[in-house]
Coordinates of C-alpha atoms in Angstrom, one line a residue:
M1 CA 101.7 -74.1 -13.9
A2 CA 103.3 -74.5 -17.4
V3 CA 101.0 -74.2 -20.4
A4 CA 101.8 -77.7 -21.7
E5 CA 101.1 -79.1 -18.3
T6 CA 97.8 -77.3 -18.0
Q7 CA 96.7 -78.5 -21.4
L8 CA 97.6 -82.1 -20.4
Y9 CA 95.6 -81.8 -17.2
A10 CA 92.7 -80.4 -19.2
K11 CA 92.7 -83.3 -21.6
V12 CA 92.8 -85.8 -18.7
A13 CA 90.1 -83.9 -16.9
N14 CA 87.8 -83.7 -19.9
K15 CA 88.3 -87.4 -20.7
H16 CA 87.4 -88.4 -17.1
R17 CA 84.5 -85.9 -16.9
N18 CA 83.0 -87.2 -20.2
K19 CA 83.2 -90.7 -18.9
S20 CA 81.8 -90.2 -15.4
S21 CA 79.2 -87.4 -15.6
S22 CA 78.0 -87.5 -19.2
A23 CA 75.7 -90.5 -18.4
L24 CA 74.1 -88.6 -15.5
L25 CA 73.6 -85.5 -17.7
E26 CA 72.4 -87.5 -20.7
S27 CA 69.8 -89.3 -18.6
L28 CA 68.3 -86.0 -17.4
L29 CA 68.4 -84.6 -20.9
A30 CA 66.5 -87.7 -22.1
K31 CA 63.8 -86.9 -19.6
G32 CA 63.3 -83.5 -21.3
F33 CA 65.2 -81.2 -18.9
P34 CA 67.2 -78.4 -20.4
A35 CA 70.9 -78.7 -20.1
H36 CA 71.5 -75.8 -17.8
I37 CA 68.7 -76.9 -15.4
A38 CA 70.0 -80.5 -15.4
Q39 CA 73.5 -79.3 -14.6
K40 CA 72.2 -77.2 -11.8
A41 CA 70.4 -80.1 -10.3
L42 CA 73.5 -82.3 -10.5
A43 CA 75.6 -79.6 -8.8
A44 CA 73.0 -79.1 -6.1
T45 CA 72.9 -82.8 -5.2
G46 CA 76.7 -83.6 -5.5
Q47 CA 76.5 -85.4 -8.8
K48 CA 75.7 -88.7 -7.2
T49 CA 72.7 -90.3 -8.7
I50 CA 70.0 -89.7 -11.3
E51 CA 67.4 -90.3 -8.6
D52 CA 68.8 -87.5 -6.4
A53 CA 68.9 -85.0 -9.3
A54 CA 65.4 -85.9 -10.5
K55 CA 64.0 -85.6 -7.0
W56 CA 65.6 -82.2 -6.7
L57 CA 64.1 -81.0 -10.0
H58 CA 60.7 -82.3 -9.0
S59 CA 60.8 -80.5 -5.7
H60 CA 62.0 -77.2 -7.3
C61 CA 59.4 -77.2 -10.1
N62 CA 57.9 -73.9 -8.6
D63 CA 61.3 -72.4 -7.6
P64 CA 61.3 -68.8 -9.0
S65 CA 65.1 -68.9 -9.1
L66 CA 65.4 -72.2 -11.1
E67 CA 66.4 -70.4 -14.3
D68 CA 68.8 -68.0 -12.5
P69 CA 72.5 -68.8 -13.3
I70 CA 73.5 -68.8 -9.7
P71 CA 76.4 -71.2 -9.0
Q72 CA 77.1 -73.0 -5.7
E73 CA 79.9 -72.1 -3.4
Y74 CA 82.5 -74.8 -2.7
A75 CA 85.1 -75.3 0.1
L76 CA 87.8 -77.9 0.7
Y77 CA 88.1 -79.2 4.3
L78 CA 90.3 -81.7 6.0
C79 CA 88.1 -83.7 8.4
P80 CA 89.1 -86.3 11.0
T81 CA 87.5 -89.7 11.3
G82 CA 87.9 -92.6 13.6
H83 CA 88.6 -92.3 17.4
L84 CA 89.6 -88.7 17.2
Q85 CA 86.3 -87.8 15.5
N86 CA 84.5 -89.7 18.3
H87 CA 86.3 -87.6 20.9
L88 CA 85.5 -84.4 19.1
Q89 CA 81.8 -85.3 18.8
D90 CA 81.7 -86.0 22.6
F91 CA 83.3 -82.6 23.2
W92 CA 80.7 -81.0 20.9
K93 CA 77.9 -82.5 22.8
E94 CA 79.1 -81.8 26.3
S95 CA 80.3 -78.3 25.6
K96 CA 76.9 -77.4 24.2
L97 CA 75.3 -79.0 27.3
Q98 CA 77.4 -77.2 29.8
C99 CA 78.0 -73.9 28.1
G100 CA 75.4 -73.5 25.5
K101 CA 75.8 -73.3 21.7
N102 CA 78.8 -71.3 20.3
R103 CA 79.9 -70.5 16.8
A104 CA 81.9 -73.7 16.4
H105 CA 78.8 -75.8 16.7
E106 CA 77.5 -74.4 13.4
I107 CA 80.0 -76.5 11.5
F108 CA 81.4 -80.0 12.0
P109 CA 85.0 -80.5 13.2
H110 CA 87.4 -79.6 10.3
I111 CA 90.6 -77.9 9.2
T112 CA 90.0 -75.4 6.4
L113 CA 92.2 -76.0 3.4
C114 CA 90.4 -73.7 0.9
D115 CA 87.7 -71.4 1.9
F116 CA 84.4 -71.0 -0.1
F117 CA 84.7 -70.1 -3.8
T118 CA 82.2 -70.2 -6.7
C119 CA 82.4 -72.7 -9.6
E120 CA 80.0 -72.9 -12.6
D121 CA 77.8 -75.9 -12.6
Q122 CA 79.2 -77.4 -15.7
K123 CA 82.7 -77.2 -14.4
V124 CA 82.2 -78.9 -11.0
E125 CA 83.5 -82.2 -12.3
I126 CA 86.9 -80.6 -12.8
L127 CA 87.1 -80.0 -9.1
Y128 CA 86.5 -83.7 -8.5
D129 CA 89.3 -84.6 -10.9
T130 CA 91.6 -82.1 -9.4
L131 CA 91.0 -83.4 -5.8
K132 CA 91.9 -86.9 -6.9
R133 CA 94.9 -85.9 -8.9
V134 CA 96.4 -83.7 -6.2
G135 CA 95.6 -86.2 -3.5
D136 CA 97.4 -88.9 -5.4
R137 CA 100.5 -86.7 -5.6
F138 CA 100.6 -85.9 -1.9
S139 CA 99.6 -89.3 -0.6
Q140 CA 103.2 -90.5 -0.2
C141 CA 104.2 -87.5 1.9
F142 CA 101.0 -87.1 3.9
P143 CA 101.9 -87.7 7.6
P144 CA 100.6 -90.8 9.3
S145 CA 99.4 -88.6 12.2
I146 CA 99.1 -84.8 12.5
S147 CA 100.6 -82.9 15.4
L148 CA 97.9 -81.0 17.3
S149 CA 98.5 -78.7 20.3
L150 CA 95.7 -77.0 22.3
H151 CA 95.5 -73.2 22.3
S152 CA 93.0 -71.1 24.3
S153 CA 91.9 -67.5 24.6
T154 CA 88.8 -65.7 25.9
S155 CA 86.9 -66.2 22.7
Y156 CA 88.7 -69.1 20.9
L157 CA 89.6 -72.7 21.8
G158 CA 91.2 -75.2 19.4
F159 CA 94.1 -77.2 18.1
F160 CA 96.9 -75.6 16.2
L161 CA 98.8 -77.8 13.7
G162 CA 102.6 -78.3 14.1
D163 CA 104.6 -76.4 11.5
S164 CA 106.0 -79.4 9.6
H165 CA 102.6 -81.0 9.1
A166 CA 100.9 -77.7 8.5
N167 CA 103.4 -76.9 5.7
I168 CA 102.5 -80.2 3.9
L169 CA 98.8 -79.4 4.1
K170 CA 99.4 -75.8 2.9
E171 CA 101.3 -77.2 -0.1
F172 CA 98.4 -79.6 -0.8
A173 CA 95.9 -76.7 -0.6
Q174 CA 98.1 -74.5 -2.8
A175 CA 98.3 -77.3 -5.5
F176 CA 94.6 -77.8 -5.4
S177 CA 94.0 -74.1 -5.6
S178 CA 96.3 -73.5 -8.5
E179 CA 95.0 -76.4 -10.7
A180 CA 91.3 -75.8 -9.9
S181 CA 91.6 -72.1 -10.6
A182 CA 93.3 -72.8 -14.0
L183 CA 91.1 -75.6 -15.2
A184 CA 87.7 -74.7 -13.7
D185 CA 88.1 -71.0 -14.3
C186 CA 87.4 -70.0 -10.7
R187 CA 89.2 -68.1 -8.0
V188 CA 90.3 -70.6 -5.3
K189 CA 92.2 -69.2 -2.3
P190 CA 94.2 -71.7 -0.2
C191 CA 94.3 -71.2 3.6
L192 CA 98.0 -70.2 4.2
K193 CA 97.7 -68.8 7.7
Q194 CA 97.9 -70.8 11.0
L195 CA 96.0 -74.0 10.3
H196 CA 93.7 -75.0 13.1
L197 CA 90.9 -77.2 14.2
T198 CA 88.4 -75.1 16.1
L199 CA 86.7 -76.5 19.3
A200 CA 84.9 -73.4 20.5
H201 CA 84.5 -69.9 19.1
K202 CA 82.8 -66.7 20.3
F203 CA 81.8 -68.1 23.7
Y204 CA 81.3 -66.2 26.9
P205 CA 84.7 -65.6 28.6
H206 CA 83.5 -67.1 31.9
H207 CA 83.0 -70.4 30.1
Q208 CA 86.7 -70.6 29.1
K209 CA 87.8 -72.8 32.0
T210 CA 85.0 -75.3 31.6
L211 CA 85.7 -75.6 27.9
E212 CA 89.4 -76.0 28.6
Q213 CA 88.7 -78.8 31.0
L214 CA 86.5 -80.6 28.5
A215 CA 89.1 -80.1 25.8
K216 CA 91.8 -81.7 27.9
C217 CA 89.8 -85.0 27.7
I218 CA 90.5 -85.1 24.0
N219 CA 93.6 -87.1 23.0
P220 CA 94.9 -85.4 19.8
G221 CA 97.2 -88.4 19.2
E222 CA 94.3 -90.8 18.9
T223 CA 94.0 -93.0 15.8
C224 CA 92.6 -90.9 13.0
Q225 CA 92.1 -91.2 9.2
W226 CA 92.1 -87.7 7.6
V227 CA 89.7 -87.0 4.7
A228 CA 89.9 -84.1 2.3
A229 CA 86.3 -83.3 1.5
L230 CA 84.7 -81.0 -1.0
Y231 CA 81.4 -79.4 0.2
S232 CA 79.0 -76.9 -1.4
R233 CA 76.4 -74.5 -0.1
D234 CA 73.9 -72.1 -1.6
M235 CA 75.7 -68.7 -1.8
R236 CA 72.4 -66.7 -1.6
F237 CA 71.8 -67.7 2.0
V238 CA 75.2 -67.4 3.6
H239 CA 74.2 -64.7 6.1
Y240 CA 70.7 -66.1 6.8
Q241 CA 69.6 -68.2 9.8
T242 CA 68.7 -71.8 9.2
L243 CA 65.6 -73.3 10.7
R244 CA 64.7 -77.0 10.9
V245 CA 60.9 -77.8 10.5
L246 CA 59.5 -79.9 13.3
F247 CA 55.9 -80.3 12.1
Q248 CA 54.1 -80.3 8.8
Y249 CA 52.1 -77.2 7.9
K250 CA 49.7 -76.8 5.1
P251 CA 49.2 -73.3 3.9
Q252 CA 45.9 -71.5 4.7
N253 CA 46.6 -68.5 2.6
I254 CA 48.3 -68.0 -0.8
D255 CA 51.4 -66.3 0.8
E256 CA 52.1 -69.1 3.2
L257 CA 54.7 -71.8 2.7
M258 CA 54.1 -75.6 2.5
I259 CA 56.5 -77.3 4.9
N260 CA 57.2 -80.9 5.9
A261 CA 59.0 -82.2 9.1
G262 CA 62.7 -82.2 8.4
D263 CA 62.7 -79.3 5.9
F264 CA 65.2 -76.6 6.3
I265 CA 64.2 -72.9 6.0
Y266 CA 66.5 -69.9 5.3
V267 CA 65.4 -66.8 7.2
D268 CA 66.8 -63.3 6.8
P269 CA 66.7 -61.8 10.3
T270 CA 66.6 -58.3 8.9
Q271 CA 63.3 -59.0 7.1
Q272 CA 61.3 -60.1 10.1
S273 CA 60.4 -56.8 11.7
A274 CA 57.2 -56.3 9.7
V275 CA 56.1 -59.9 10.0
S276 CA 53.1 -60.7 12.4
E277 CA 54.0 -62.1 15.8
G278 CA 54.6 -65.8 15.8
W279 CA 55.4 -66.0 12.1
V280 CA 58.5 -65.8 10.0
I281 CA 59.1 -65.4 6.3
G282 CA 61.6 -67.7 4.7
T283 CA 62.8 -69.7 1.7
S284 CA 62.6 -73.5 1.7
H285 CA 65.8 -75.3 1.0
R286 CA 63.8 -78.3 -0.4
T287 CA 61.6 -76.4 -2.8
G288 CA 63.2 -72.9 -3.3
C289 CA 59.8 -71.4 -2.6
R290 CA 59.3 -68.4 -0.3
G291 CA 56.5 -67.6 2.1
F292 CA 55.2 -67.2 5.7
L293 CA 55.3 -70.1 8.2
P294 CA 54.5 -70.4 11.9
E295 CA 57.8 -70.0 13.9
N296 CA 56.8 -72.4 16.6
Y297 CA 56.8 -75.2 14.0
T298 CA 60.6 -74.8 13.7
E299 CA 63.8 -74.9 15.7
R300 CA 67.3 -73.4 15.0
A301 CA 69.5 -75.6 12.9
N302 CA 73.2 -75.5 12.2
E303 CA 74.8 -73.6 9.3
S304 CA 76.2 -76.7 7.7
D305 CA 73.0 -78.8 7.9
T306 CA 72.1 -77.8 4.4
W307 CA 75.6 -78.3 2.9
V308 CA 76.2 -81.0 0.3
K309 CA 79.2 -83.3 0.4
H310 CA 80.5 -83.9 -3.2
R311 CA 83.7 -85.9 -3.2
E312 CA 86.3 -86.8 -0.7
Y313 CA 89.9 -88.1 -0.8
V314 CA 90.8 -90.4 2.1
F315 CA 94.5 -90.3 3.3
V316 CA 94.8 -93.9 4.6
R317 CA 97.3 -94.7 7.4
A318 CA 100.3 -96.7 6.2
L319 CA 100.4 -94.4 3.2
R320 CA 97.7 -96.1 1.2
F321 CA 94.9 -94.1 -0.4
F322 CA 91.7 -94.3 -2.3
T323 CA 89.2 -91.8 -3.6
Q324 CA 85.6 -91.8 -2.5
T325 CA 83.3 -91.8 -5.5
E326 CA 80.4 -94.1 -4.5
N327 CA 77.1 -92.6 -3.3
E328 CA 76.9 -92.7 0.5
P329 CA 73.9 -92.0 2.8
N330 CA 73.7 -88.5 4.2
E331 CA 75.6 -87.8 7.3
N332 CA 74.9 -85.5 10.3
L333 CA 77.6 -83.0 9.8
N334 CA 77.4 -81.4 13.3
G335 CA 77.9 -84.4 15.6
E336 CA 74.3 -84.5 16.8
V337 CA 74.3 -88.3 16.3
H338 CA 77.2 -89.7 18.2
N339 CA 79.1 -92.9 18.1
P340 CA 77.9 -95.0 21.1
S341 CA 81.5 -95.7 22.0
M342 CA 82.2 -92.5 23.9
S343 CA 85.8 -91.7 24.8
R344 CA 86.8 -93.1 28.1
S345 CA 88.1 -89.8 29.5
V346 CA 84.9 -87.9 28.7
V347 CA 82.8 -90.8 30.2
N348 CA 84.8 -90.6 33.4
V349 CA 84.1 -86.8 33.7
L350 CA 80.4 -87.4 33.0
S351 CA 80.2 -90.3 35.4
L352 CA 81.7 -88.2 38.1
Q353 CA 79.2 -85.5 37.5
N354 CA 76.2 -87.8 37.4
A355 CA 77.4 -89.5 40.6
Q356 CA 76.3 -86.4 42.4
Q357 CA 72.6 -85.7 43.0
R358 CA 71.8 -82.9 40.6
R359 CA 69.2 -80.2 41.2
G360 CA 67.1 -79.0 38.4
V361 CA 65.1 -75.8 37.8
L362 CA 62.2 -76.0 35.4
V363 CA 60.9 -72.5 34.5
M364 CA 57.7 -72.3 32.5
R365 CA 55.1 -69.8 31.3
H366 CA 51.6 -70.3 32.5
G367 CA 48.9 -72.0 30.3
E368 CA 46.6 -70.2 27.9
S369 CA 44.7 -67.5 29.8
I370 CA 41.3 -66.2 28.9
D371 CA 42.5 -62.8 27.9
Q372 CA 44.9 -64.3 25.4
V373 CA 42.0 -65.7 23.4
F374 CA 39.3 -63.1 23.9
G375 CA 41.3 -59.9 24.5
K376 CA 41.5 -57.6 27.5
S377 CA 37.8 -56.9 27.4
W378 CA 36.9 -60.6 27.9
L379 CA 35.0 -60.0 31.1
Q380 CA 32.4 -57.8 29.4
R381 CA 31.5 -60.8 27.1
C382 CA 30.6 -63.1 30.0
L383 CA 28.7 -60.9 32.4
T384 CA 25.0 -60.5 32.5
A385 CA 23.3 -57.1 33.0
N386 CA 23.2 -57.7 36.8
G387 CA 26.9 -58.7 36.9
K388 CA 26.5 -62.5 37.0
Y389 CA 29.1 -64.6 35.2
Y390 CA 28.0 -66.9 32.4
R391 CA 30.0 -69.1 29.9
A392 CA 30.0 -67.2 26.7
D393 CA 32.1 -69.7 24.8
L394 CA 33.2 -73.3 25.6
N395 CA 36.8 -72.0 26.1
F396 CA 35.5 -69.9 29.0
P397 CA 35.8 -71.7 32.4
S398 CA 32.6 -73.2 33.6
T399 CA 32.8 -71.1 36.8
L400 CA 35.0 -68.4 38.2
T401 CA 37.0 -68.9 41.4
K402 CA 35.2 -67.2 44.3
R403 CA 36.9 -64.1 45.6
K404 CA 35.8 -61.7 48.3
D405 CA 36.2 -58.5 46.1
G406 CA 33.9 -59.8 43.3
V407 CA 34.5 -60.7 39.7
K408 CA 35.6 -57.2 38.6
H409 CA 39.2 -57.9 39.7
F410 CA 39.4 -60.8 37.3
E411 CA 39.8 -58.3 34.5
Y412 CA 43.4 -57.7 35.4
D413 CA 44.0 -61.1 37.0
P414 CA 42.5 -63.4 34.4
P415 CA 42.1 -67.1 34.9
L416 CA 43.1 -69.9 32.6
S417 CA 40.9 -70.8 29.7
C418 CA 39.6 -74.4 29.4
C419 CA 42.4 -75.0 26.9
G420 CA 44.9 -73.6 29.3
I421 CA 43.7 -76.0 32.0
F422 CA 44.0 -78.9 29.5
Q423 CA 47.5 -77.8 28.6
S424 CA 48.6 -77.6 32.2
S425 CA 47.2 -81.1 33.1
L426 CA 48.7 -82.6 29.9
T427 CA 52.1 -81.1 30.8
G428 CA 51.9 -82.6 34.3
E429 CA 51.0 -86.0 33.0
A430 CA 53.9 -85.8 30.5
L431 CA 56.3 -85.0 33.4
L432 CA 55.0 -88.0 35.3
E433 CA 55.6 -90.2 32.3
Q434 CA 59.2 -89.0 32.2
E435 CA 59.5 -89.7 35.9
V436 CA 60.3 -86.1 36.8
T437 CA 60.4 -85.6 40.5
V438 CA 59.2 -82.2 41.5
S439 CA 60.4 -81.3 45.0
S440 CA 59.1 -77.8 45.3
V441 CA 56.8 -75.4 43.4
Y442 CA 57.0 -71.6 43.2
S443 CA 54.4 -69.5 41.4
S444 CA 53.8 -65.9 40.5
P445 CA 50.8 -64.5 42.4
A446 CA 48.9 -64.2 39.1
L447 CA 45.9 -66.5 39.2
R448 CA 46.7 -68.0 35.8
C449 CA 50.1 -69.1 37.1
I450 CA 48.7 -70.6 40.3
Q451 CA 46.1 -72.5 38.3
T452 CA 48.8 -73.8 36.0
A453 CA 51.0 -75.0 38.9
Q454 CA 47.9 -76.7 40.5
H455 CA 47.0 -78.6 37.4
I456 CA 50.6 -79.6 36.7
L457 CA 50.8 -81.0 40.2
Q458 CA 47.6 -82.9 39.7
G459 CA 49.0 -84.4 36.5
L460 CA 52.1 -85.4 38.4
K461 CA 49.9 -86.8 41.2
L462 CA 51.7 -84.7 43.7
D463 CA 48.9 -82.2 44.6
Q464 CA 48.5 -83.9 48.0
K465 CA 52.2 -83.9 48.7
V466 CA 53.7 -80.7 47.3
K467 CA 52.3 -77.3 48.1
I468 CA 52.5 -74.1 46.0
R469 CA 54.6 -71.3 47.3
V470 CA 53.2 -68.0 46.1
E471 CA 56.2 -65.7 45.4
P472 CA 55.3 -62.1 44.5
G473 CA 58.8 -61.6 43.1
L474 CA 58.0 -64.0 40.3
F475 CA 55.4 -61.7 38.8
G476 CA 56.3 -60.6 35.2
W477 CA 57.8 -57.3 34.1
T478 CA 55.2 -54.8 35.4
K479 CA 55.7 -52.5 32.3
W480 CA 54.0 -55.3 30.4
E481 CA 51.8 -57.0 33.0
A482 CA 50.7 -54.0 35.0
S483 CA 51.4 -50.7 33.3
T484 CA 49.0 -48.6 35.4
A485 CA 48.4 -50.5 38.6
I486 CA 49.4 -53.8 40.2
P487 CA 46.5 -56.2 40.0
N488 CA 44.5 -57.0 43.2
F489 CA 45.7 -60.6 43.5
M490 CA 43.8 -63.2 45.5
T491 CA 45.3 -63.6 49.0
V492 CA 46.9 -66.8 50.2
T493 CA 43.9 -67.4 52.5
E494 CA 41.4 -66.9 49.6
L495 CA 43.4 -69.3 47.4
A496 CA 43.5 -72.0 50.1
E497 CA 39.7 -71.6 50.7
A498 CA 39.2 -72.0 47.0
S499 CA 40.9 -75.5 47.3
F500 CA 44.3 -74.5 45.8
K501 CA 47.1 -76.4 47.5
I502 CA 49.0 -73.4 48.9
D503 CA 51.8 -73.3 51.4
T504 CA 50.3 -70.8 53.8
S505 CA 53.4 -70.8 55.9
Y506 CA 55.6 -69.5 53.1
R507 CA 56.7 -65.9 53.3
G508 CA 57.9 -64.5 49.9
N509 CA 61.3 -63.1 49.3
F510 CA 59.8 -60.1 47.7
A511 CA 56.9 -58.3 49.3
L512 CA 53.8 -57.8 47.2
S513 CA 53.7 -54.2 48.3
S514 CA 57.2 -53.7 46.7
L515 CA 55.9 -54.3 43.2
V516 CA 55.5 -51.0 41.4
P517 CA 53.7 -50.4 38.1
S518 CA 55.8 -49.8 34.9
E519 CA 59.1 -50.7 36.5
N520 CA 62.1 -50.1 34.2
Y521 CA 63.9 -53.0 32.6
E522 CA 66.9 -52.7 34.9
E523 CA 64.7 -52.9 38.0
Y524 CA 62.9 -56.0 36.6
V525 CA 66.2 -57.7 35.8
S526 CA 67.6 -56.9 39.3
R527 CA 64.4 -58.2 41.0
S528 CA 64.4 -61.4 39.0
S529 CA 68.0 -62.1 39.6
A530 CA 67.7 -61.6 43.4
V531 CA 64.5 -63.7 43.7
I532 CA 65.9 -66.7 41.7
K533 CA 69.0 -66.8 43.8
Q534 CA 67.0 -66.6 47.0
I535 CA 64.8 -69.5 45.8
I536 CA 67.9 -71.6 45.0
T537 CA 69.5 -70.9 48.3
A538 CA 66.3 -71.9 50.2
C539 CA 66.1 -75.3 48.5
P540 CA 68.5 -78.0 49.7
S541 CA 71.6 -78.1 47.5
K542 CA 71.9 -81.9 47.9
G543 CA 68.2 -82.5 47.6
K544 CA 67.2 -84.7 44.6
G545 CA 64.4 -83.2 42.5
V546 CA 63.3 -80.4 40.4
I547 CA 62.3 -76.9 41.5
L548 CA 59.3 -75.9 39.4
I549 CA 58.8 -72.2 38.8
V550 CA 55.6 -71.1 37.0
G551 CA 55.7 -67.5 35.8
H552 CA 55.2 -65.5 32.7
G553 CA 56.8 -65.4 29.2
S554 CA 59.5 -63.1 30.5
S555 CA 60.4 -65.5 33.3
L556 CA 62.2 -68.0 31.1
M557 CA 64.9 -65.5 30.3
S558 CA 65.0 -63.4 33.4
F559 CA 65.3 -66.4 35.8
T560 CA 67.6 -68.7 33.9
R561 CA 70.3 -66.3 32.6
P562 CA 71.3 -65.3 36.2
L563 CA 71.6 -69.0 37.0
L564 CA 73.9 -69.6 34.0
G565 CA 76.0 -66.6 34.9
L566 CA 74.9 -64.7 31.7
P567 CA 74.3 -61.0 31.6
A568 CA 70.9 -59.6 30.8
K569 CA 70.0 -59.3 27.2
D570 CA 69.5 -56.0 25.5
R571 CA 66.0 -54.8 26.1
S572 CA 64.9 -54.9 22.5
D573 CA 66.4 -58.4 22.1
F574 CA 64.7 -59.5 25.3
A575 CA 61.3 -58.2 24.1
Q576 CA 61.7 -59.9 20.7
A577 CA 62.6 -63.3 22.3
V578 CA 59.8 -63.2 24.9
R579 CA 57.1 -62.5 22.3
K580 CA 58.0 -65.9 20.7
I581 CA 57.4 -68.0 24.0
P582 CA 54.2 -69.9 23.8
S583 CA 51.8 -71.0 26.6
L584 CA 53.6 -73.6 28.7
G585 CA 56.9 -72.8 27.0
M586 CA 59.6 -74.0 29.3
C587 CA 63.4 -74.2 29.8
F588 CA 65.4 -76.4 32.1
C589 CA 68.6 -75.8 34.0
E590 CA 70.6 -78.5 35.8
E591 CA 73.3 -78.1 38.5
V592 CA 76.6 -79.5 37.3
K593 CA 78.3 -78.8 40.6
E594 CA 77.4 -76.6 43.5
N595 CA 76.1 -73.2 42.2
K596 CA 77.3 -74.1 38.7
W597 CA 74.4 -74.5 36.3
H598 CA 73.9 -75.3 32.6
M599 CA 70.9 -75.5 30.4
V600 CA 69.7 -78.8 28.9
N601 CA 66.7 -80.0 27.0
P602 CA 63.4 -79.8 29.0
P603 CA 62.1 -83.2 30.1
V604 CA 59.0 -82.9 27.9
K605 CA 58.1 -81.2 24.6
T606 CA 56.0 -78.1 24.3
L607 CA 52.4 -78.5 23.3
T608 CA 51.8 -77.0 19.8
H609 CA 48.3 -76.4 18.5
G610 CA 46.6 -74.3 15.9
A611 CA 44.2 -71.4 16.1
N612 CA 40.4 -72.1 16.3
A613 CA 38.3 -69.1 15.2
A614 CA 34.8 -68.4 16.7
F615 CA 32.0 -69.9 14.6
N616 CA 28.4 -69.0 14.0
W617 CA 26.4 -71.7 12.4
R618 CA 24.2 -69.2 10.6
N619 CA 27.1 -67.7 8.6
G620 CA 27.2 -69.2 5.1
I621 CA 24.8 -72.1 6.0
V622 CA 21.3 -70.7 6.3
D623 CA 21.9 -67.0 5.8
D624 CA 21.9 -65.7 2.2

């Protein structure tokens, strides 16, 4: 760019910037905020309104990094709107439903024009001016529609742009890059390689055909208005995981984080190894504060959920144009909220699938067991000197199930706590409210699993219609559950005599005598895969209803991944994931077509509750 031209642009930019942003800055300065803090708040909120910036400053009053001169990172994307965007959102939803989440789901549909670059807070307005100015120059040559062709490989699926249209966009990106770099003193790199709109990325190779079939339902020639949008993100948390908070949590200790429902938390996976089980340490996007928080109060969010849209330039069909400058409500960038007018082609595919009677498999962990609360030595706490059971705490069951070999074998085959019974009944009632039809129930031989299945059936009001099939092969990984000896489980006859609704005619796929202590991981994976396939085969493929499997924490992964055609996880990853599964944690698989399964949201939410410590009324009340 010529020096005279650069100076001219600088004058225009400065004039426009002083006119549009000075009022925002001056209002914050009048409130007593330092200039660099006010500029940081404006940049973090997209320079939209005083209210947004003031709210951000109020939330970040305890942010230890508030004074740090850390700029935002910015990127320029070309995003579709209109009918094409609706098609893409439908694809996003259905691909996640049938094949699980892949890397493309982390970001909304887009074509990258300029990848992320840094810009000082006080110079962000220059980027806005540059976007408008370059957009105005290219509006006359911007194509009414963009040529898109589908390309597929074992790890990538997406649309490639035709060369003539791609060249125009590359020139647009190059012009924005050159002017923004010169005027805002930042290094902006345009995307000059093959321009593309990604549909799926880093997925399992065996999902390629399914994704291709769904992608063919998208008509790339649909009516579309293209928007060049400028987004920003916090550069400190680029390689972190993003969590969304589901429930409010008020800190109990000084090192814990105050969180509200809807907050986003940045978590560094490399810093979690030393954190107590069930907790994570993270930084709040809303406040900038860092601390510990309960992991089961959160769920995984998408990478772009915390990004801020600053300005956009809309290339209108019929070669008219305008620049978006008004404040707009926040959008869901990842297509989780969809336009109700679903594309006809995708609707046809879904209608065809739903026309068939689908089977479902609901796998869940047992309810809270007594040893989870009182430890492995729980039995010693509730036995008298002559070996009689008594209720040492209200969370102990009022009585123990009668068994011929006496109470000593409960130590390694513990029952549910009273809270565990409540959890199980509540889950059954919730399934009934959602009109879930359970057609068959399989349970691990562990007493806590059988009790869970019984109370779920009672909640469903099916305990007189559906009987529990005790399947030894559903027992957890014996390295964890039975490291020295296999527990002496209650027999089917004993269970039936104790009023459990047991299918006494059922013969397990895996003999109880075949369970061995401390089996290795490969043996456990092989056993689980074989048993789940045998259960599925035994249940009618055309039968309507849900197969309920009640097992252990390890069951959720070891029984669902074979159904989905996924390989076993690495042992360390498996152990880390299982430790996070709570009591009554569940996952749900649905059959799309014969022997073709995908994972969907469970029909009910998991029950979350806080810890309740033992209490002695003497402590601190009458004792000195």
